[in-house]
């Protein structure tokens, strides 16, 4: 098998800049360091500024990034754990939670007090939610062998939560045509040890929205929690709904929805490193608190899994929300939904391609005629970066603001036509394959016995300095 290091160059800077193999005795001049960093950032921005990368740079507006970075810089050195010294963290966190709750219609909540947390990202929100369900269910229902039930399409962060927190994970298959989970199939997997069921709005592979209203009824009938994963869709679907797109209800207006994750660092257009986790009932938020009272270092409390964290992240997430505003989010959503529809029309021009599920701001497609990864291979040579899917093999593009720029849809039309023609001629196997976050080639994803060694290679490559030569 090809080593990961053959698949892309992990060290493109080794000839350009000095390689640091240990802490330098004398510090380098700051101006020189900043010049290097500016050069690297400019090079890396070239990869997505074309509008040809799925997801990742949700905003893509360098002025907005500069504004957020200024907000970050003012508070980056402050510790959000020390609220006596930085009450700004309280203003930012409280208002981020209030704004996210408002967006998720927490005003519809009756009988409980809604609350939230700001976490380190989508995974942080999902892990914290599952930990809260576990500890709350242990305290209130005496559950010691907890399980969670998720549609197959729900994010691997739920698998990670099960792994880390000793939860049994029950996975329910989805309908291959609609990609949605069948509530009756979810119901069949719930038992007296179920702490929460999960639905996505929308899921990562297809961007489709599970039947959350039915899952809400199910959660209420069976007395279990319902976490809605709005990490991806939380800050765009509400505006799609306002614009008249067919967005089924998925938020706190549904009485069975007990928690929602919505990432400020995706369609909230914030810097990487924040997400909101929202609870219908403060009791679940309170289960996230951790404390040690008898430590020599003093009585220790932390809200959630993290210890010290930068107030700068809170400041920049807050700044993104208040600078964009509802009107800004709505305008960006309008362009994104319209661009997605235009790109979907381009896919429909090719009878050899088949859309999977009904597109929202994400569209996914496969082919029944050829290996779709040949399309990815060819598109890659034109600068396109799709995300690879499997079961069935497919490609998706999460449409973001860089795609809404002039000319991107036309380039997509030209390059896709060329890639389909190319794919039809291929007889061998494709190079690209399905890896989350990108589609490097040369791996056989099914060969699970190799995965651990592949991960070691990836980590070695990502965390190494180049070999001397
Ligand atoms: C991105 C994503 C996550 C995980 O978020 P991270 O910020 O990468 O940790 C969870 N769920 C969905 C649907 C996502 O798209």
XYZ file of C-alpha atoms and ligand atoms in Angstrom:
484
model
C 0.000 0.000 0.000
C 1.162 3.501 -0.738
C 2.383 5.396 2.315
C 0.445 8.533 3.208
C 3.599 10.514 2.708
C 3.440 9.587 -1.010
C -0.071 10.978 -1.348
C 0.597 14.603 -0.686
C 3.673 16.571 0.260
C 3.644 16.965 4.040
C 6.658 19.288 3.994
C 6.338 21.800 1.154
C 8.203 24.393 3.244
C 11.359 22.455 4.000
C 13.421 24.047 1.253
C 11.938 27.505 1.674
C 12.477 28.037 5.399
C 14.864 26.808 8.109
C 13.703 23.572 9.760
C 13.539 23.776 13.547
C 14.772 20.546 15.118
C 14.874 21.900 18.634
C 14.088 25.074 20.525
C 16.398 27.774 19.151
C 18.916 29.121 21.674
C 18.382 32.678 20.458
C 14.904 33.745 19.482
C 14.433 34.782 15.862
C 13.471 38.340 14.888
C 9.716 38.777 15.064
C 9.518 40.642 11.759
C 11.229 37.748 9.987
C 8.855 35.246 11.591
C 5.803 37.257 10.595
C 7.054 37.594 7.031
C 7.338 33.803 6.833
C 3.881 33.300 8.304
C 2.320 35.798 5.879
C 3.893 33.995 2.960
C 2.646 30.578 4.135
C -0.865 31.908 4.766
C -1.020 33.528 1.326
C 0.060 30.261 -0.311
C -2.491 28.235 1.614
C -5.311 30.670 0.900
C -4.768 30.042 -2.824
C -6.120 26.513 -2.374
C -9.661 27.584 -1.511
C -10.030 31.138 -2.787
C -10.947 29.676 -6.179
C -14.229 28.436 -4.666
C -13.389 24.844 -5.622
C -13.130 23.287 -2.136
C -16.036 21.596 -0.392
C -16.879 23.032 3.054
C -13.973 24.126 5.250
C -13.796 27.884 4.451
C -17.424 28.625 5.138
C -16.927 32.377 5.001
C -13.900 32.974 2.802
C -14.033 36.753 3.308
C -10.528 37.859 4.250
C -11.827 41.189 5.608
C -14.176 39.314 7.943
C -11.301 37.055 9.015
C -9.106 40.095 9.715
C -11.910 41.629 11.790
C -12.365 38.387 13.776
C -8.629 38.097 14.256
C -8.526 41.593 15.713
C -11.318 40.672 18.115
C -9.450 37.453 18.941
C -6.169 39.287 19.480
C -7.652 41.650 22.056
C -8.575 38.743 24.342
C -6.411 35.839 23.160
C -4.151 35.950 26.218
C -7.056 35.918 28.694
C -8.260 32.728 30.345
C -12.010 32.200 30.111
C -11.763 30.052 33.246
C -10.873 33.115 35.353
C -14.046 35.137 35.191
C -13.039 37.548 37.956
C -10.218 38.751 35.708
C -12.101 38.531 32.437
C -15.784 39.283 32.809
C -15.723 39.862 29.040
C -15.845 36.048 28.701
C -19.147 36.094 30.524
C -20.545 38.742 28.222
C -19.379 36.864 25.114
C -20.389 33.383 26.225
C -23.739 34.483 27.641
C -24.634 36.384 24.498
C -23.424 33.664 22.105
C -25.658 31.196 23.942
C -28.574 33.651 24.001
C -28.255 34.323 20.263
C -27.968 30.616 19.405
C -30.932 29.728 21.645
C -32.961 32.485 20.010
C -32.109 31.150 16.549
C -33.203 27.657 17.635
C -36.554 29.014 18.885
C -35.874 28.433 22.565
C -38.716 30.927 23.100
C -41.031 27.985 22.364
C -39.748 26.127 25.437
C -42.226 25.834 28.271
C -41.718 24.428 31.740
C -37.917 24.225 31.670
C -35.147 26.760 31.584
C -32.968 26.549 28.459
C -29.188 26.876 28.782
C -26.032 26.252 26.823
C -22.264 25.997 26.628
C -19.708 27.248 24.157
C -17.358 24.390 23.277
C -14.257 23.888 21.154
C -16.103 22.712 18.031
C -18.685 20.274 16.733
C -16.934 17.291 18.262
C -16.617 19.178 21.544
C -20.362 19.878 21.567
C -21.322 16.308 20.691
C -18.961 14.769 23.243
C -20.179 17.121 25.966
C -23.825 16.463 25.112
C -23.383 12.685 25.304
C -21.446 12.980 28.578
C -24.213 15.137 30.045
C -26.887 12.631 28.978
C -24.872 9.828 30.538
C -24.309 11.527 33.884
C -27.827 12.934 34.041
C -29.370 9.526 33.245
C -27.200 7.867 35.873
C -28.344 10.379 38.495
C -32.028 10.525 37.574
C -32.797 7.114 36.042
C -30.131 4.944 37.652
C -28.798 3.870 34.254
C -25.404 2.193 34.519
C -25.277 0.510 31.083
C -26.228 3.442 28.846
C -26.808 3.281 25.120
C -27.365 5.853 22.366
C -29.147 5.274 19.040
C -27.951 7.051 15.922
C -28.761 6.974 12.219
C -25.832 5.570 10.246
C -25.291 9.023 8.699
C -24.809 10.822 12.044
C -21.278 12.074 12.596
C -18.387 9.894 13.896
C -18.163 12.239 16.908
C -21.030 10.151 18.361
C -18.940 7.013 17.862
C -16.069 8.797 19.578
C -18.363 9.741 22.480
C -19.453 6.109 22.835
C -15.815 5.030 22.778
C -14.638 7.579 25.324
C -17.558 7.469 27.723
C -18.432 3.769 27.733
C -21.745 4.088 25.892
C -23.193 1.296 23.787
C -23.678 2.621 20.271
C -26.677 1.420 18.273
C -26.558 2.298 14.601
C -29.716 2.365 12.474
C -29.426 2.112 8.674
C -30.898 4.835 6.470
C -33.038 4.646 3.336
C -30.593 4.441 0.409
C -32.720 6.731 -1.801
C -33.693 9.464 0.661
C -30.696 8.909 3.016
C -33.119 9.519 5.921
C -33.593 7.328 8.948
C -36.873 5.477 9.522
C -38.305 6.485 12.931
C -39.783 2.985 13.365
C -36.308 1.486 12.934
C -34.982 3.928 15.535
C -37.855 2.981 17.870
C -36.949 -0.691 17.579
C -33.476 -0.018 19.010
C -34.605 1.985 22.062
C -34.778 0.188 25.402
C -34.799 1.057 29.112
C -31.059 1.871 28.987
C -31.302 4.359 26.128
C -30.176 7.798 27.262
C -30.538 9.635 23.960
C -31.411 9.228 20.319
C -29.839 11.325 17.592
C -30.941 13.047 14.420
C -28.999 15.344 12.089
C -29.972 18.678 10.559
C -28.307 18.136 8.206
C -25.987 15.189 8.192
C -22.433 15.501 6.889
C -22.530 12.943 4.032
C -25.630 14.228 2.195
C -26.720 17.392 4.004
C -30.179 15.866 4.366
C -32.350 16.417 7.429
C -33.623 13.440 9.401
C -37.368 13.348 10.247
C -36.769 15.224 13.499
C -40.507 15.807 14.162
C -41.069 12.024 14.220
C -37.957 11.496 16.346
C -39.273 14.167 18.722
C -42.564 12.266 19.141
C -40.588 9.074 19.644
C -38.303 10.628 22.270
C -41.295 11.963 24.207
C -43.174 8.660 24.005
C -40.171 6.671 25.222
C -38.818 9.168 27.746
C -35.369 9.512 26.189
C -33.316 12.532 25.153
C -33.112 13.693 21.527
C -29.926 15.407 20.405
C -30.188 17.229 17.083
C -26.810 17.559 15.409
C -27.008 20.968 13.807
C -23.230 21.381 13.775
C -23.334 21.840 10.014
C -26.847 23.175 9.451
C -27.534 25.115 12.652
C -26.486 28.508 11.348
C -27.807 28.149 7.798
C -31.020 26.080 7.833
C -33.025 28.610 9.912
C -32.305 31.208 7.232
C -33.138 28.708 4.473
C -36.496 28.279 6.196
C -37.016 32.047 6.331
C -36.215 32.234 2.626
C -38.906 29.685 1.815
C -36.765 26.610 1.189
C -38.286 23.308 2.277
C -36.583 22.979 5.657
C -38.538 20.690 7.983
C -38.669 21.766 11.649
C -35.720 20.514 13.673
C -35.271 22.899 16.607
C -36.773 23.567 20.059
C -40.198 24.161 18.520
C -40.364 20.351 18.568
C -41.063 19.419 22.200
C -38.943 16.253 22.197
C -35.724 18.007 21.155
C -33.625 18.164 24.326
C -30.304 19.424 22.931
C -28.862 20.924 19.752
C -25.283 21.436 18.606
C -24.664 24.317 16.155
C -21.172 25.282 15.079
C -20.198 28.922 15.132
C -17.033 27.875 13.292
C -18.936 26.530 10.269
C -21.853 28.560 8.845
C -21.586 30.926 11.836
C -18.533 32.229 9.903
C -16.366 32.348 13.047
C -12.741 31.359 13.432
C -12.023 27.666 13.941
C -12.429 26.531 17.531
C -15.980 27.254 18.724
C -19.417 25.674 18.670
C -22.609 26.142 20.649
C -24.277 23.362 22.615
C -27.842 24.168 23.627
C -30.055 22.393 26.149
C -33.826 22.555 26.540
C -33.382 22.055 30.266
C -30.668 23.555 32.406
C -30.508 20.253 34.337
C -28.614 18.707 31.391
C -26.251 21.686 31.240
C -25.645 21.303 34.960
C -24.622 17.676 34.440
C -21.669 19.064 32.451
C -20.185 20.742 35.479
C -17.103 19.108 36.931
C -15.558 19.805 40.320
C -12.863 18.564 42.683
C -13.211 19.944 46.185
C -10.353 18.296 48.091
C -7.326 19.110 45.944
C -4.266 20.810 47.462
C -4.463 23.355 44.652
C -7.815 24.551 45.884
C -11.415 23.802 45.034
C -11.583 23.241 41.286
C -14.601 23.799 39.057
C -14.890 23.685 35.293
C -17.920 23.922 33.055
C -17.503 20.958 30.737
C -14.480 19.035 29.606
C -12.020 21.811 28.992
C -9.823 23.636 31.461
C -8.164 26.889 30.478
C -9.292 28.251 27.145
C -8.765 31.474 25.319
C -11.239 34.294 25.816
C -10.174 35.337 22.316
C -12.155 32.466 20.796
C -15.275 33.598 22.631
C -14.664 37.200 21.555
C -14.249 36.263 17.905
C -17.296 33.959 17.799
C -19.371 36.691 19.433
C -17.976 39.270 17.006
C -18.886 37.083 14.027
C -22.499 36.713 15.158
C -23.106 40.367 15.976
C -21.248 41.675 12.907
C -23.180 39.409 10.520
C -26.634 39.686 12.052
C -29.780 37.982 10.841
C -29.846 40.014 7.632
C -26.255 39.064 6.848
C -26.813 35.362 7.526
C -30.005 35.434 5.459
C -28.255 37.095 2.512
C -25.373 34.609 2.613
C -27.817 31.694 2.934
C -29.749 32.948 -0.094
C -26.606 32.955 -2.237
C -25.479 29.568 -0.922
C -28.839 27.846 -1.500
C -29.082 29.395 -4.983
C -25.523 28.338 -5.858
C -26.185 24.819 -4.597
C -29.319 24.612 -6.778
C -27.322 25.819 -9.795
C -24.569 23.235 -9.184
C -27.204 20.519 -8.757
C -28.636 21.497 -12.161
C -25.151 21.009 -13.610
C -25.003 17.490 -12.127
C -28.465 16.783 -13.618
C -27.095 17.584 -17.096
C -25.308 14.213 -16.911
C -27.534 11.108 -17.063
C -24.502 9.077 -15.908
C -24.576 10.861 -12.553
C -27.170 10.261 -9.851
C -27.918 12.622 -6.972
C -28.140 10.926 -3.584
C -30.907 12.303 -1.327
C -32.428 15.722 -1.945
C -29.824 18.481 -1.891
C -29.959 21.374 0.573
C -26.802 23.465 0.876
C -24.867 20.207 0.389
C -25.261 17.983 -2.665
C -24.003 14.443 -3.120
C -23.820 12.338 -6.244
C -22.671 8.960 -7.459
C -22.706 7.036 -10.733
C -24.217 3.708 -11.671
C -22.124 3.656 -14.864
C -18.554 4.173 -13.653
C -16.368 4.568 -10.576
C -17.231 8.065 -9.321
C -13.703 8.435 -7.967
C -12.466 8.795 -11.540
C -14.489 12.020 -11.572
C -12.771 13.088 -8.337
C -9.357 12.248 -9.822
C -9.951 14.386 -12.892
C -11.583 17.236 -10.999
C -8.587 17.260 -8.642
C -6.290 18.084 -11.554
C -8.486 21.167 -12.142
C -8.191 22.275 -8.515
C -11.474 20.851 -7.205
C -11.555 19.300 -3.758
C -14.660 17.223 -3.045
C -15.345 15.122 0.021
C -15.471 11.406 -0.704
C -18.369 9.216 0.465
C -18.787 5.453 0.627
C -21.678 2.923 0.706
C -22.289 3.894 -2.024
C -19.109 5.562 -3.266
C -19.952 9.164 -3.931
C -18.771 12.752 -3.824
C -20.252 15.675 -2.006
C -19.760 19.371 -2.014
C -20.815 21.492 0.945
C -21.518 24.808 -0.742
C -19.971 27.750 1.072
C -19.500 31.437 0.321
C -16.382 30.922 -1.852
C -18.568 28.934 -4.310
C -20.995 31.841 -4.625
C -18.356 33.964 -6.348
C -18.709 34.790 -10.034
C -17.663 32.093 -12.465
C -17.459 29.137 -10.077
C -20.648 27.429 -11.319
C -19.522 27.875 -14.943
C -16.134 26.379 -14.115
C -17.949 23.500 -12.410
C -20.036 22.914 -15.586
C -16.973 22.826 -17.846
C -14.803 20.724 -15.534
C -17.565 18.259 -14.641
C -18.353 17.611 -18.314
C -14.679 16.926 -18.916
C -14.429 14.698 -15.829
C -17.495 12.640 -16.809
C -16.022 12.065 -20.273
C -12.732 11.074 -18.640
C -14.436 8.704 -16.177
C -16.285 6.931 -19.000
C -12.981 6.064 -20.660
C -11.288 4.630 -17.589
C -10.848 0.891 -17.159
C -8.453 0.770 -14.195
C -9.139 1.773 -10.615
C -9.309 5.370 -9.447
C -6.746 7.019 -7.192
C -9.114 8.968 -4.961
C -11.049 7.362 -2.143
C -13.281 8.292 0.766
C -11.385 9.972 3.572
C -13.217 12.440 5.822
C -12.046 15.953 5.273
C -10.462 15.218 1.916
C -9.947 12.552 -0.675
C -6.327 11.557 -0.955
C -5.702 8.536 -3.131
C -3.978 5.195 -2.775
C -5.890 3.838 0.216
C -8.322 0.972 0.273
C -10.755 2.201 2.900
C -12.259 -1.240 3.474
C -9.000 -2.794 4.574
C -9.505 -2.075 8.240
C -6.466 -4.076 9.306
C -4.296 -1.431 7.638
C -6.101 1.576 9.047
C -4.128 1.773 12.257
C -0.816 1.733 10.449
C -2.152 4.297 8.002
C -3.156 6.531 10.902
C 0.287 6.167 12.371
C 1.734 7.251 9.025
C -0.634 10.214 8.858
C 0.219 11.326 12.377
C 3.915 10.800 11.776
C 3.648 12.921 8.639
C 1.566 15.637 10.292
C 3.700 15.883 13.391
C 7.163 15.392 12.002
C 9.919 17.689 10.903
C 11.342 16.791 7.508
C 14.248 14.361 7.495
C 17.699 16.023 7.157
C 19.101 15.776 3.655
C -18.392 19.062 11.091
C -19.472 18.241 11.707
C -19.358 17.752 13.017
C -18.067 17.822 13.819
O -17.587 19.059 13.926
P -16.032 19.422 14.179
O -16.187 20.883 14.319
O -15.268 18.980 12.978
O -15.588 18.762 15.409
C -20.438 17.106 13.551
N -21.565 16.920 12.847
C -21.713 17.352 11.578
C -22.989 17.099 10.850
C -20.661 18.013 10.965
O -20.781 18.424 9.692
